[in-house]
mmCIF file of C-alpha atoms in Angstrom:
data_model
loop_
_atom_site.group_PDB
_atom_site.id
_atom_site.type_symbol
_atom_site.label_atom_id
_atom_site.label_comp_id
_atom_site.label_asym_id
_atom_site.label_seq_id
_atom_site.Cartn_x
_atom_site.Cartn_y
_atom_site.Cartn_z
ATOM 1 C CA UNK A 1 13.235 26.763 -29.488
ATOM 2 C CA UNK A 2 16.381 24.682 -29.178
ATOM 3 C CA UNK A 3 14.394 21.439 -28.914
ATOM 4 C CA UNK A 4 11.340 20.346 -30.891
ATOM 5 C CA UNK A 5 10.421 17.218 -28.902
ATOM 6 C CA UNK A 6 11.499 16.558 -25.332
ATOM 7 C CA UNK A 7 11.013 13.987 -22.620
ATOM 8 C CA UNK A 8 10.706 15.443 -19.125
ATOM 9 C CA UNK A 9 11.563 13.063 -16.287
ATOM 10 C CA UNK A 10 10.205 13.999 -12.863
ATOM 11 C CA UNK A 11 10.857 12.078 -9.673
ATOM 12 C CA UNK A 12 7.971 11.093 -7.470
ATOM 13 C CA UNK A 13 9.690 12.932 -4.619
ATOM 14 C CA UNK A 14 9.462 16.160 -6.631
ATOM 15 C CA UNK A 15 5.664 16.013 -6.337
ATOM 16 C CA UNK A 16 5.847 15.985 -2.527
ATOM 17 C CA UNK A 17 6.804 19.666 -2.373
ATOM 18 C CA UNK A 18 7.368 20.434 1.292
ATOM 19 C CA UNK A 19 5.481 17.357 2.443
ATOM 20 C CA UNK A 20 7.075 14.155 3.726
ATOM 21 C CA UNK A 21 4.781 11.886 1.753
ATOM 22 C CA UNK A 22 2.184 11.926 -1.013
ATOM 23 C CA UNK A 23 1.315 14.693 -3.466
ATOM 24 C CA UNK A 24 1.521 18.453 -2.922
ATOM 25 C CA UNK A 25 -1.240 19.813 -5.177
ATOM 26 C CA UNK A 26 0.349 23.282 -5.209
ATOM 27 C CA UNK A 27 3.658 21.862 -6.457
ATOM 28 C CA UNK A 28 1.881 19.850 -9.145
ATOM 29 C CA UNK A 29 -0.004 22.981 -10.221
ATOM 30 C CA UNK A 30 3.300 24.863 -10.442
ATOM 31 C CA UNK A 31 4.724 22.167 -12.699
ATOM 32 C CA UNK A 32 1.603 22.321 -14.874
ATOM 33 C CA UNK A 33 2.072 26.074 -15.390
ATOM 34 C CA UNK A 34 5.746 25.574 -16.266
ATOM 35 C CA UNK A 35 4.855 22.841 -18.749
ATOM 36 C CA UNK A 36 2.173 25.010 -20.340
ATOM 37 C CA UNK A 37 4.643 27.864 -20.855
ATOM 38 C CA UNK A 38 6.923 25.512 -22.780
ATOM 39 C CA UNK A 39 4.059 23.907 -24.696
ATOM 40 C CA UNK A 40 2.839 27.353 -25.785
ATOM 41 C CA UNK A 41 6.135 27.767 -27.652
ATOM 42 C CA UNK A 42 5.318 24.789 -29.872
ATOM 43 C CA UNK A 43 7.457 22.194 -28.119
ATOM 44 C CA UNK A 44 6.178 18.602 -28.098
ATOM 45 C CA UNK A 45 6.301 17.304 -24.515
ATOM 46 C CA UNK A 46 6.309 13.764 -23.146
ATOM 47 C CA UNK A 47 6.615 13.099 -19.413
ATOM 48 C CA UNK A 48 7.638 10.204 -17.181
ATOM 49 C CA UNK A 49 7.104 10.420 -13.410
ATOM 50 C CA UNK A 50 8.513 8.219 -10.667
ATOM 51 C CA UNK A 51 6.503 6.855 -7.759
ATOM 52 C CA UNK A 52 8.866 7.240 -4.804
ATOM 53 C CA UNK A 53 6.581 9.691 -3.004
ATOM 54 C CA UNK A 54 4.027 6.885 -2.642
ATOM 55 C CA UNK A 55 5.856 3.575 -2.866
ATOM 56 C CA UNK A 56 9.368 2.285 -3.521
ATOM 57 C CA UNK A 57 9.826 -1.282 -4.718
ATOM 58 C CA UNK A 58 13.465 -1.476 -3.631
ATOM 59 C CA UNK A 59 12.645 -0.351 -0.097
ATOM 60 C CA UNK A 60 9.855 -2.897 0.151
ATOM 61 C CA UNK A 61 12.191 -5.667 -1.022
ATOM 62 C CA UNK A 62 14.608 -4.840 1.792
ATOM 63 C CA UNK A 63 11.714 -5.295 4.224
ATOM 64 C CA UNK A 64 11.125 -8.809 2.953
ATOM 65 C CA UNK A 65 8.570 -8.370 0.170
ATOM 66 C CA UNK A 66 8.977 -10.242 -3.107
ATOM 67 C CA UNK A 67 10.859 -7.911 -5.505
ATOM 68 C CA UNK A 68 8.581 -8.524 -8.493
ATOM 69 C CA UNK A 69 5.432 -7.856 -6.454
ATOM 70 C CA UNK A 70 6.991 -4.731 -4.946
ATOM 71 C CA UNK A 71 8.031 -3.392 -8.343
ATOM 72 C CA UNK A 72 4.530 -3.819 -9.756
ATOM 73 C CA UNK A 73 3.174 -1.890 -6.772
ATOM 74 C CA UNK A 74 5.696 0.854 -7.557
ATOM 75 C CA UNK A 75 4.443 0.968 -11.153
ATOM 76 C CA UNK A 76 0.911 1.564 -9.895
ATOM 77 C CA UNK A 77 2.232 4.433 -7.764
ATOM 78 C CA UNK A 78 3.579 6.099 -10.912
ATOM 79 C CA UNK A 79 0.113 5.908 -12.457
ATOM 80 C CA UNK A 80 -1.364 7.728 -9.458
ATOM 81 C CA UNK A 81 1.211 10.503 -9.892
ATOM 82 C CA UNK A 82 0.585 10.595 -13.642
ATOM 83 C CA UNK A 83 -3.143 11.028 -13.082
ATOM 84 C CA UNK A 84 -2.502 13.882 -10.641
ATOM 85 C CA UNK A 85 -0.312 15.682 -13.164
ATOM 86 C CA UNK A 86 -2.800 15.010 -15.960
ATOM 87 C CA UNK A 87 -5.536 16.641 -13.902
ATOM 88 C CA UNK A 88 -3.345 19.687 -13.203
ATOM 89 C CA UNK A 89 -2.408 20.025 -16.885
ATOM 90 C CA UNK A 90 -6.033 19.891 -17.968
ATOM 91 C CA UNK A 91 -6.906 22.571 -15.420
ATOM 92 C CA UNK A 92 -4.543 24.920 -17.311
ATOM 93 C CA UNK A 93 -6.301 23.906 -20.553
ATOM 94 C CA UNK A 94 -3.721 21.565 -22.032
ATOM 95 C CA UNK A 95 -4.855 18.508 -23.952
ATOM 96 C CA UNK A 96 -3.251 15.379 -22.529
ATOM 97 C CA UNK A 97 -3.038 11.647 -22.991
ATOM 98 C CA UNK A 98 -1.951 9.153 -20.344
ATOM 99 C CA UNK A 99 -0.414 5.988 -21.799
ATOM 100 C CA UNK A 100 0.648 3.144 -19.536
ATOM 101 C CA UNK A 101 2.748 0.015 -19.966
ATOM 102 C CA UNK A 102 0.121 -1.935 -17.972
ATOM 103 C CA UNK A 103 -3.388 -1.977 -19.428
ATOM 104 C CA UNK A 104 -5.950 0.013 -17.410
ATOM 105 C CA UNK A 105 -8.607 0.788 -20.010
ATOM 106 C CA UNK A 106 -10.937 2.659 -17.645
ATOM 107 C CA UNK A 107 -8.394 5.402 -16.907
ATOM 108 C CA UNK A 108 -5.786 5.477 -19.683
ATOM 109 C CA UNK A 109 -4.603 4.155 -23.028
ATOM 110 C CA UNK A 110 -2.130 1.292 -23.438
ATOM 111 C CA UNK A 111 1.298 2.374 -24.633
ATOM 112 C CA UNK A 112 1.597 2.049 -28.408
ATOM 113 C CA UNK A 113 4.575 3.854 -29.884
ATOM 114 C CA UNK A 114 2.921 5.108 -33.057
ATOM 115 C CA UNK A 115 -0.094 6.320 -31.105
ATOM 116 C CA UNK A 116 2.161 8.190 -28.668
ATOM 117 C CA UNK A 117 3.995 9.907 -31.521
ATOM 118 C CA UNK A 118 0.700 10.853 -33.180
ATOM 119 C CA UNK A 119 -0.571 12.422 -29.947
ATOM 120 C CA UNK A 120 2.611 14.509 -29.754
ATOM 121 C CA UNK A 121 2.245 15.599 -33.371
ATOM 122 C CA UNK A 122 -1.299 16.745 -32.584
ATOM 123 C CA UNK A 123 -0.016 18.956 -29.773
ATOM 124 C CA UNK A 124 -1.078 16.817 -26.836
ATOM 125 C CA UNK A 125 1.096 16.429 -23.752
ATOM 126 C CA UNK A 126 1.781 12.708 -23.393
ATOM 127 C CA UNK A 127 2.375 11.159 -19.965
ATOM 128 C CA UNK A 128 3.876 7.682 -19.773
ATOM 129 C CA UNK A 129 2.886 5.714 -16.668
ATOM 130 C CA UNK A 130 3.720 2.319 -15.120
ATOM 131 C CA UNK A 131 7.406 2.448 -16.033
ATOM 132 C CA UNK A 132 8.421 -0.098 -18.657
ATOM 133 C CA UNK A 133 5.775 -2.537 -17.441
ATOM 134 C CA UNK A 134 8.505 -4.886 -16.236
ATOM 135 C CA UNK A 135 9.972 -5.457 -12.758
ATOM 136 C CA UNK A 136 13.662 -4.724 -12.093
ATOM 137 C CA UNK A 137 13.602 -1.575 -14.251
ATOM 138 C CA UNK A 138 13.381 1.951 -12.840
ATOM 139 C CA UNK A 139 11.410 4.913 -14.139
ATOM 140 C CA UNK A 140 14.747 6.415 -15.209
ATOM 141 C CA UNK A 141 15.081 3.480 -17.577
ATOM 142 C CA UNK A 142 11.471 3.986 -18.688
ATOM 143 C CA UNK A 143 12.244 7.642 -19.411
ATOM 144 C CA UNK A 144 15.306 6.768 -21.511
ATOM 145 C CA UNK A 145 13.475 4.012 -23.371
ATOM 146 C CA UNK A 146 10.394 6.122 -24.154
ATOM 147 C CA UNK A 147 12.549 9.070 -25.218
ATOM 148 C CA UNK A 148 14.366 6.846 -27.720
ATOM 149 C CA UNK A 149 11.116 5.298 -28.961
ATOM 150 C CA UNK A 150 9.496 8.676 -29.696
ATOM 151 C CA UNK A 151 12.713 10.167 -31.135
ATOM 152 C CA UNK A 152 12.965 12.896 -28.490
ATOM 153 C CA UNK A 153 15.770 15.424 -28.881
ATOM 154 C CA UNK A 154 16.772 15.320 -25.214
ATOM 155 C CA UNK A 155 15.911 13.908 -21.790
ATOM 156 C CA UNK A 156 15.365 16.696 -19.262
ATOM 157 C CA UNK A 157 15.651 15.389 -15.724
ATOM 158 C CA UNK A 158 13.914 17.835 -13.394
ATOM 159 C CA UNK A 159 15.217 17.552 -9.837
ATOM 160 C CA UNK A 160 15.505 19.625 -6.659
ATOM 161 C CA UNK A 161 19.137 20.560 -7.375
ATOM 162 C CA UNK A 162 20.451 22.673 -10.235
ATOM 163 C CA UNK A 163 22.683 20.115 -11.931
ATOM 164 C CA UNK A 164 25.332 17.477 -11.345
ATOM 165 C CA UNK A 165 27.877 18.179 -8.599
ATOM 166 C CA UNK A 166 31.173 16.702 -7.486
ATOM 167 C CA UNK A 167 29.313 15.610 -4.323
ATOM 168 C CA UNK A 168 25.845 15.993 -2.822
ATOM 169 C CA UNK A 169 25.455 19.801 -2.508
ATOM 170 C CA UNK A 170 22.898 19.324 0.268
ATOM 171 C CA UNK A 171 25.527 17.541 2.382
ATOM 172 C CA UNK A 172 28.837 18.992 1.168
ATOM 173 C CA UNK A 173 29.194 22.773 1.061
ATOM 174 C CA UNK A 174 32.374 22.484 -1.026
ATOM 175 C CA UNK A 175 30.647 20.600 -3.857
ATOM 176 C CA UNK A 176 30.942 22.304 -7.240
ATOM 177 C CA UNK A 177 28.571 22.058 -10.197
ATOM 178 C CA UNK A 178 29.521 20.793 -13.640
ATOM 179 C CA UNK A 179 28.201 22.778 -16.600
ATOM 180 C CA UNK A 180 28.834 20.004 -19.125
ATOM 181 C CA UNK A 181 30.063 16.409 -18.988
ATOM 182 C CA UNK A 182 30.583 13.632 -21.485
ATOM 183 C CA UNK A 183 29.056 10.203 -20.952
ATOM 184 C CA UNK A 184 32.560 8.879 -20.379
ATOM 185 C CA UNK A 185 33.165 11.520 -17.679
ATOM 186 C CA UNK A 186 30.185 10.129 -15.767
ATOM 187 C CA UNK A 187 31.579 6.594 -15.953
ATOM 188 C CA UNK A 188 35.107 7.681 -14.996
ATOM 189 C CA UNK A 189 34.035 9.861 -12.070
ATOM 190 C CA UNK A 190 31.386 7.448 -10.800
ATOM 191 C CA UNK A 191 28.770 10.206 -10.729
ATOM 192 C CA UNK A 192 25.120 9.413 -10.126
ATOM 193 C CA UNK A 193 22.830 10.802 -12.829
ATOM 194 C CA UNK A 194 20.456 7.944 -13.603
ATOM 195 C CA UNK A 195 20.658 4.235 -12.947
ATOM 196 C CA UNK A 196 23.236 2.588 -15.189
ATOM 197 C CA UNK A 197 20.726 0.872 -17.490
ATOM 198 C CA UNK A 198 18.998 4.185 -18.239
ATOM 199 C CA UNK A 199 22.271 6.016 -18.627
ATOM 200 C CA UNK A 200 23.714 3.415 -20.978
ATOM 201 C CA UNK A 201 20.583 3.532 -23.154
ATOM 202 C CA UNK A 202 21.078 7.275 -23.611
ATOM 203 C CA UNK A 203 24.796 6.850 -24.250
ATOM 204 C CA UNK A 204 24.380 4.146 -26.880
ATOM 205 C CA UNK A 205 21.668 6.124 -28.699
ATOM 206 C CA UNK A 206 23.442 9.509 -28.526
ATOM 207 C CA UNK A 207 20.584 11.000 -26.539
ATOM 208 C CA UNK A 208 21.716 13.969 -24.424
ATOM 209 C CA UNK A 209 20.580 14.396 -20.818
ATOM 210 C CA UNK A 210 20.177 17.674 -18.949
ATOM 211 C CA UNK A 211 19.815 17.664 -15.160
ATOM 212 C CA UNK A 212 18.224 20.880 -13.869
ATOM 213 C CA UNK A 213 16.236 22.423 -11.035
ATOM 214 C CA UNK A 214 12.563 22.092 -11.980
ATOM 215 C CA UNK A 215 11.432 23.916 -8.845
ATOM 216 C CA UNK A 216 12.938 27.269 -9.864
ATOM 217 C CA UNK A 217 10.279 29.222 -11.712
ATOM 218 C CA UNK A 218 11.079 29.786 -15.371
ATOM 219 C CA UNK A 219 13.966 27.306 -15.536
ATOM 220 C CA UNK A 220 12.142 24.843 -17.757
ATOM 221 C CA UNK A 221 11.285 27.450 -20.399
ATOM 222 C CA UNK A 222 14.761 29.002 -20.349
ATOM 223 C CA UNK A 223 16.323 25.584 -20.807
ATOM 224 C CA UNK A 224 14.202 24.731 -23.843
ATOM 225 C CA UNK A 225 14.958 28.168 -25.286
ATOM 226 C CA UNK A 226 18.637 27.285 -25.226
ATOM 227 C CA UNK A 227 19.950 28.988 -22.072
ATOM 228 C CA UNK A 228 22.655 27.192 -20.119
ATOM 229 C CA UNK A 229 20.669 25.754 -17.218
ATOM 230 C CA UNK A 230 21.779 22.786 -15.120
ATOM 231 C CA UNK A 231 24.295 20.224 -16.381
ATOM 232 C CA UNK A 232 24.400 18.848 -19.926
ATOM 233 C CA UNK A 233 25.597 15.278 -20.476
ATOM 234 C CA UNK A 234 26.343 14.288 -24.070
#
């Protein structure tokens, strides 16, 4: 395996599958199988999931809601998604732990860095919920921060497109995909990979990012095995 410990970032929208809202159980089950295939190879896996399929704090703010209140509601949405993925992972017989930045003792453990690392060392899949626990920070930032805290080798951002393009490939047929970019290339070209806080965290800590298509069966395993999948930023 090319990587020993990884952080997988999934968007909330990825869990919708073909739906317009909520959670597609079949898509979540597919992700669980993909994660198990990678875990079976001895890779330590941590996961951060967004909440945009249920609730978006930024959208609510534009409608007049207090930003802090809206962001906390978004954090709770990520916990719902995390619980759905945890259930799917346990159905394929993986041991999991859900750790959240907001205390919810009845359903999960509070995030403690040393505890998270120990769970990974014991072969458990660790899911981080509730973002950073602070308003004004996205789950992309939470993914970067947690990856740095647990000394992950790479952040793998699973999306619905197969990498970073010169333009949105869903809107521009002439868009071309990059195979590899430097952090400076992203700044210079004004490309959107993660929000700038998350991206800068990775840059300053020399943590590579790979953007890839999580929906294509087998992509996740091939990527961890070292095949050139998606776009590498380093």
